[in-house]
PDB file of C-alpha atoms in Angstrom:
ATOM      1  CA  PRO A  26       0.088   0.056   0.099  1.00 90.00           C
ATOM      2  CA  SER A  27       2.718   2.343   0.855  1.00 92.00           C
ATOM      3  CA  ALA A  28       4.484   1.830  -2.653  1.00 94.00           C
ATOM      4  CA  LEU A  29       1.200   2.344  -4.225  1.00 95.00           C
ATOM      5  CA  ALA A  30       0.289   5.399  -2.759  1.00 96.00           C
ATOM      6  CA  GLU A  31       3.797   6.913  -3.613  1.00 97.00           C
ATOM      7  CA  LEU A  32       3.243   5.774  -7.198  1.00 97.00           C
ATOM      8  CA  ARG A  33      -0.013   7.341  -7.373  1.00 97.00           C
ATOM      9  CA  GLU A  34       1.941  10.753  -7.051  1.00 97.00           C
ATOM     10  CA  VAL A  35       5.325  10.224  -8.821  1.00 97.00           C
ATOM     11  CA  ASP A  36       6.460   6.892 -10.094  1.00 97.00           C
ATOM     12  CA  ASP A  37       9.912   5.396  -9.663  1.00 96.00           C
ATOM     13  CA  ALA A  38      11.202   7.016 -12.979  1.00 96.00           C
ATOM     14  CA  GLY A  39      10.241  10.582 -11.426  1.00 97.00           C
ATOM     15  CA  ARG A  40       7.127  11.105 -13.612  1.00 97.00           C
ATOM     16  CA  ALA A  41       3.901  12.548 -12.075  1.00 97.00           C
ATOM     17  CA  CYS A  42       0.856   9.730 -12.231  1.00 96.00           C
ATOM     18  CA  VAL A  43      -1.324  10.277 -15.267  1.00 97.00           C
ATOM     19  CA  PRO A  44      -4.832   8.516 -14.629  1.00 97.00           C
ATOM     20  CA  TYR A  45      -7.010   7.227 -17.482  1.00 98.00           C
ATOM     21  CA  VAL A  46     -10.104   5.521 -18.337  1.00 98.00           C
ATOM     22  CA  ASP A  47      -9.511   2.177 -19.819  1.00 97.00           C
ATOM     23  CA  PHE A  48     -12.298   1.575 -22.000  1.00 98.00           C
ATOM     24  CA  GLU A  49     -11.086  -1.781 -23.181  1.00 97.00           C
ATOM     25  CA  GLY A  50      -9.513  -3.309 -20.222  1.00 96.00           C
ATOM     26  CA  GLY A  51      -7.713  -6.655 -19.695  1.00 93.00           C
ATOM     27  CA  ASP A  52      -4.159  -5.420 -18.803  1.00 92.00           C
ATOM     28  CA  PRO A  53      -2.995  -6.730 -15.797  1.00 91.00           C
ATOM     29  CA  LEU A  54      -3.476  -4.769 -12.362  1.00 94.00           C
ATOM     30  CA  ARG A  55      -0.241  -5.017  -9.926  1.00 92.00           C
ATOM     31  CA  CYS A  56      -2.224  -3.501  -7.088  1.00 93.00           C
ATOM     32  CA  CYS A  57      -4.866  -5.938  -6.992  1.00 91.00           C
ATOM     33  CA  LEU A  58      -3.456  -9.062  -9.040  1.00 89.00           C
ATOM     34  CA  ARG A  59      -6.412  -9.182 -11.773  1.00 89.00           C
ATOM     35  CA  ALA A  60      -7.186  -7.530 -15.248  1.00 91.00           C
ATOM     36  CA  VAL A  61      -8.522  -4.196 -15.710  1.00 95.00           C
ATOM     37  CA  ALA A  62     -12.126  -4.236 -16.239  1.00 96.00           C
ATOM     38  CA  PRO A  63     -13.340  -2.093 -19.044  1.00 98.00           C
ATOM     39  CA  GLY A  64     -14.250   1.372 -17.649  1.00 98.00           C
ATOM     40  CA  GLU A  65     -11.855   1.456 -14.947  1.00 97.00           C
ATOM     41  CA  ARG A  66      -9.679   4.521 -14.158  1.00 98.00           C
ATOM     42  CA  VAL A  67      -6.281   3.341 -13.917  1.00 98.00           C
ATOM     43  CA  ALA A  68      -2.676   4.375 -14.493  1.00 98.00           C
ATOM     44  CA  LEU A  69       0.613   3.148 -16.142  1.00 97.00           C
ATOM     45  CA  VAL A  70       3.757   4.091 -13.984  1.00 97.00           C
ATOM     46  CA  SER A  71       7.176   2.916 -13.685  1.00 97.00           C
ATOM     47  CA  TYR A  72       8.160   0.853 -10.784  1.00 96.00           C
ATOM     48  CA  ALA A  73      11.490  -0.281  -9.558  1.00 96.00           C
ATOM     49  CA  PRO A  74      10.799  -3.195  -7.446  1.00 95.00           C
ATOM     50  CA  LEU A  75      14.612  -4.272  -6.912  1.00 95.00           C
ATOM     51  CA  ARG A  76      15.420  -0.599  -6.088  1.00 94.00           C
ATOM     52  CA  ARG A  77      12.658  -0.846  -3.243  1.00 93.00           C
ATOM     53  CA  TRP A  78      13.649  -4.345  -2.194  1.00 94.00           C
ATOM     54  CA  ALA A  79      17.487  -3.287  -1.766  1.00 94.00           C
ATOM     55  CA  ALA A  80      16.490  -0.444  -0.155  1.00 93.00           C
ATOM     56  CA  ALA A  81      14.831  -2.473   2.678  1.00 93.00           C
ATOM     57  CA  ASN A  82      17.525  -4.948   2.768  1.00 92.00           C
ATOM     58  CA  GLY A  83      20.797  -3.060   2.544  1.00 92.00           C
ATOM     59  CA  ALA A  84      21.620  -4.245  -0.663  1.00 94.00           C
ATOM     60  CA  GLU A  85      22.789  -2.223  -3.965  1.00 91.00           C
ATOM     61  CA  PRO A  86      21.636  -3.613  -7.253  1.00 88.00           C
ATOM     62  CA  GLY A  87      23.924  -0.962  -9.117  1.00 87.00           C
ATOM     63  CA  ALA A  88      23.099  -1.186 -12.980  1.00 89.00           C
ATOM     64  CA  TYR A  89      20.517  -4.081 -12.383  1.00 87.00           C
ATOM     65  CA  ASP A  90      18.309  -1.329 -11.007  1.00 89.00           C
ATOM     66  CA  GLU A  91      15.438  -2.268 -13.578  1.00 89.00           C
ATOM     67  CA  GLN A  92      12.553  -0.334 -13.904  1.00 91.00           C
ATOM     68  CA  GLY A  93       9.263  -1.156 -15.770  1.00 90.00           C
ATOM     69  CA  PRO A  94       5.714  -0.328 -16.381  1.00 95.00           C
ATOM     70  CA  VAL A  95       2.946  -1.546 -14.095  1.00 96.00           C
ATOM     71  CA  PHE A  96      -0.728  -0.648 -14.438  1.00 97.00           C
ATOM     72  CA  ILE A  97      -2.528   0.424 -11.121  1.00 97.00           C
ATOM     73  CA  HIS A  98      -5.518   2.031 -10.155  1.00 97.00           C
ATOM     74  CA  ALA A  99      -5.643   5.397  -9.958  1.00 97.00           C
ATOM     75  CA  ALA A 100      -6.939   5.496  -6.476  1.00 97.00           C
ATOM     76  CA  PRO A 101      -6.542   3.002  -3.802  1.00 95.00           C
ATOM     77  CA  CYS A 102      -8.441  -0.452  -4.297  1.00 93.00           C
ATOM     78  CA  GLU A 103      -9.475  -3.402  -2.323  1.00 89.00           C
ATOM     79  CA  GLY A 104      -6.000  -5.049  -3.140  1.00 88.00           C
ATOM     80  CA  PRO A 105      -5.462  -8.664  -4.012  1.00 85.00           C
ATOM     81  CA  ALA A 106      -8.224 -11.167  -3.444  1.00 77.00           C
ATOM     82  CA  PRO A 107      -7.419 -13.133   0.015  1.00 74.00           C
ATOM     83  CA  ALA A 108      -7.837 -16.550  -1.501  1.00 68.00           C
ATOM     84  CA  ARG A 109      -6.742 -17.158  -4.901  1.00 66.00           C
ATOM     85  CA  ASP A 110      -5.519 -20.077  -6.786  1.00 75.00           C
ATOM     86  CA  GLY A 111      -2.447 -20.010  -8.911  1.00 82.00           C
ATOM     87  CA  TYR A 112       0.171 -17.373  -9.734  1.00 88.00           C
ATOM     88  CA  PRO A 113      -0.845 -13.812 -11.029  1.00 86.00           C
ATOM     89  CA  TYR A 114      -1.315 -13.051 -14.481  1.00 83.00           C
ATOM     90  CA  SER A 115      -0.649 -16.904 -15.405  1.00 86.00           C
ATOM     91  CA  ARG A 116      -1.725 -17.832 -18.885  1.00 88.00           C
ATOM     92  CA  ALA A 117      -0.682 -20.637 -20.960  1.00 92.00           C
ATOM     93  CA  GLY A 118       1.326 -19.600 -23.959  1.00 94.00           C
ATOM     94  CA  ALA A 119       2.280 -16.305 -22.450  1.00 93.00           C
ATOM     95  CA  LEU A 120       6.072 -15.988 -22.168  1.00 96.00           C
ATOM     96  CA  ARG A 121       8.003 -14.723 -19.189  1.00 96.00           C
ATOM     97  CA  THR A 122      11.189 -13.978 -18.087  1.00 95.00           C
ATOM     98  CA  VAL A 123      12.262 -15.407 -14.342  1.00 96.00           C
ATOM     99  CA  ARG A 124      15.152 -13.590 -13.274  1.00 96.00           C
ATOM    100  CA  ARG A 125      17.269 -14.641 -10.060  1.00 97.00           C
ATOM    101  CA  TYR A 126      18.962 -11.891  -7.850  1.00 96.00           C
ATOM    102  CA  ASN A 127      21.452 -12.698  -4.992  1.00 96.00           C
ATOM    103  CA  ALA A 128      21.342 -10.860  -1.516  1.00 95.00           C
ATOM    104  CA  GLN A 129      23.394  -7.898  -3.020  1.00 95.00           C
ATOM    105  CA  GLY A 130      20.534  -7.187  -5.666  1.00 94.00           C
ATOM    106  CA  ARG A 131      22.547  -8.498  -8.746  1.00 95.00           C
ATOM    107  CA  ILE A 132      21.233 -10.860 -11.371  1.00 95.00           C
ATOM    108  CA  ILE A 133      22.627 -14.243 -11.153  1.00 95.00           C
ATOM    109  CA  GLY A 134      20.750 -16.065 -13.736  1.00 94.00           C
ATOM    110  CA  GLY A 135      17.417 -16.417 -15.112  1.00 94.00           C
ATOM    111  CA  ARG A 136      15.293 -18.269 -17.839  1.00 95.00           C
ATOM    112  CA  LEU A 137      12.533 -17.686 -20.276  1.00 97.00           C
ATOM    113  CA  LEU A 138       9.324 -19.587 -19.517  1.00 97.00           C
ATOM    114  CA  GLU A 139       6.627 -20.292 -21.809  1.00 96.00           C
ATOM    115  CA  ILE A 140       3.843 -20.691 -19.543  1.00 95.00           C
ATOM    116  CA  PRO A 141       2.376 -24.540 -19.988  1.00 95.00           C
ATOM    117  CA  GLU A 142      -1.047 -25.532 -19.866  1.00 95.00           C
ATOM    118  CA  ASP A 143      -0.555 -26.664 -16.251  1.00 94.00           C
ATOM    119  CA  GLU A 144       0.444 -22.969 -15.158  1.00 92.00           C
ATOM    120  CA  THR A 145       1.046 -23.811 -11.405  1.00 93.00           C
ATOM    121  CA  ARG A 146       3.192 -26.502 -12.198  1.00 94.00           C
ATOM    122  CA  GLY A 147       5.153 -24.796 -14.791  1.00 95.00           C
ATOM    123  CA  PHE A 148       6.031 -21.712 -12.455  1.00 95.00           C
ATOM    124  CA  ASP A 149       6.663 -24.465  -9.323  1.00 95.00           C
ATOM    125  CA  ALA A 150       9.185 -25.928 -11.424  1.00 96.00           C
ATOM    126  CA  ALA A 151      10.668 -22.572 -12.427  1.00 96.00           C
ATOM    127  CA  PHE A 152      10.936 -21.433  -8.708  1.00 96.00           C
ATOM    128  CA  GLU A 153      12.302 -24.694  -7.421  1.00 96.00           C
ATOM    129  CA  GLU A 154      14.912 -24.405 -10.304  1.00 96.00           C
ATOM    130  CA  ALA A 155      15.974 -20.984  -9.157  1.00 97.00           C
ATOM    131  CA  PHE A 156      16.182 -21.626  -5.463  1.00 97.00           C
ATOM    132  CA  ALA A 157      18.035 -24.825  -5.598  1.00 96.00           C
ATOM    133  CA  ASP A 158      20.852 -22.244  -5.724  1.00 97.00           C
ATOM    134  CA  PRO A 159      21.331 -20.946  -2.292  1.00 97.00           C
ATOM    135  CA  GLU A 160      22.687 -17.763  -3.708  1.00 97.00           C
ATOM    136  CA  VAL A 161      19.085 -16.624  -4.974  1.00 97.00           C
ATOM    137  CA  ALA A 162      17.586 -14.333  -2.678  1.00 96.00           C
ATOM    138  CA  LEU A 163      14.650 -13.481  -4.777  1.00 95.00           C
ATOM    139  CA  VAL A 164      13.230 -14.104  -8.288  1.00 97.00           C
ATOM    140  CA  HIS A 165      11.217 -11.522 -10.401  1.00 96.00           C
ATOM    141  CA  VAL A 166       8.638 -12.408 -13.138  1.00 95.00           C
ATOM    142  CA  ARG A 167       8.156 -10.171 -16.117  1.00 94.00           C
ATOM    143  CA  ALA A 168       6.234 -10.244 -19.066  1.00 93.00           C
ATOM    144  CA  VAL A 169       8.675 -10.489 -22.479  1.00 93.00           C
ATOM    145  CA  GLU A 170       6.703  -8.426 -24.703  1.00 90.00           C
ATOM    146  CA  TYR A 171       6.453  -4.974 -22.743  1.00 89.00           C
ATOM    147  CA  GLY A 172       8.810  -5.744 -19.697  1.00 89.00           C
ATOM    148  CA  CYS A 173       5.926  -5.295 -17.412  1.00 90.00           C
ATOM    149  CA  PHE A 174       6.872  -6.592 -13.629  1.00 92.00           C
ATOM    150  CA  HIS A 175       4.246  -9.058 -12.907  1.00 91.00           C
ATOM    151  CA  PHE A 176       5.398 -10.323  -9.333  1.00 92.00           C
ATOM    152  CA  GLU A 177       8.391 -11.825  -7.194  1.00 93.00           C
ATOM    153  CA  VAL A 178       9.204 -14.829  -4.984  1.00 95.00           C
ATOM    154  CA  ARG A 179      11.697 -14.522  -2.144  1.00 94.00           C
ATOM    155  CA  ARG A 180      13.568 -16.820  -0.155  1.00 92.00           C
ATOM    156  CA  ASP A 181      12.411 -16.586   3.248  1.00 77.00           C
ATOM    157  CA  ALA A 182      15.964 -15.883   5.482  1.00 60.00           C
ATOM    158  CA  GLY A 183      14.926 -17.368   8.645  1.00 52.00           C
ATOM    159  CA  THR A 184      13.646 -20.934   7.078  1.00 44.00           C
ATOM    160  CA  GLY A 185      15.165 -20.918   3.553  1.00 52.00           C
ATOM    161  CA  ALA A 186      11.742 -21.826   2.363  1.00 48.00           C
ATOM    162  CA  ASP A 187      10.311 -19.668  -0.832  1.00 50.00           C
ATOM    163  CA  VAL A 188       7.264 -17.369   0.188  1.00 47.00           C
TER     164      VAL A 188
END
C-alpha cells in the first residue's frame, strides 16, 4: 500500500501519475492482481521493485536496478483477493522472464518460461530450479513483450523456504 500511494503521486522514474479511463480493459493490474475491467480508471507507471527491495535489505543492485511499466488503479483499491489459486497473470502460452537475484541485488541467472497448460506446475518448477541455488534471494517475473513487472518470489531468510 505505501509503494502504491507513492506511485500514484510520482512513479519510480520521477514522472507524475497520469490516470486515464481504460475503455477496453484486460491489462494486468499490479495493485490487486487481476485484469482491468472496461471503464476502470487506471494509470501506467514506472516501478522499480528491485530498488525498493534493495533499500529495505541493505543491498546495492547498481546497474541491475531495472524499472518497468505496471498498471495500477488510479485510486486505492481493495488489493488482492485474500484467497486465490495459482500465480498472478498466468496464461498458458504467455512468455515470461524469470530473473534470479542474489542478496546484493545482482542478477545471477534467469530463464525464459513459456507458461505451460498446467500453469502452476510450470511456475513451481521454475522457482524450484531458481531456489536450488542457495545464492538466490529473490526471483522477478516479467512479461517478455512489454517488460511489465508481474510479481516476485523471495527466499525466507529465516527458514530458507520460498515465500
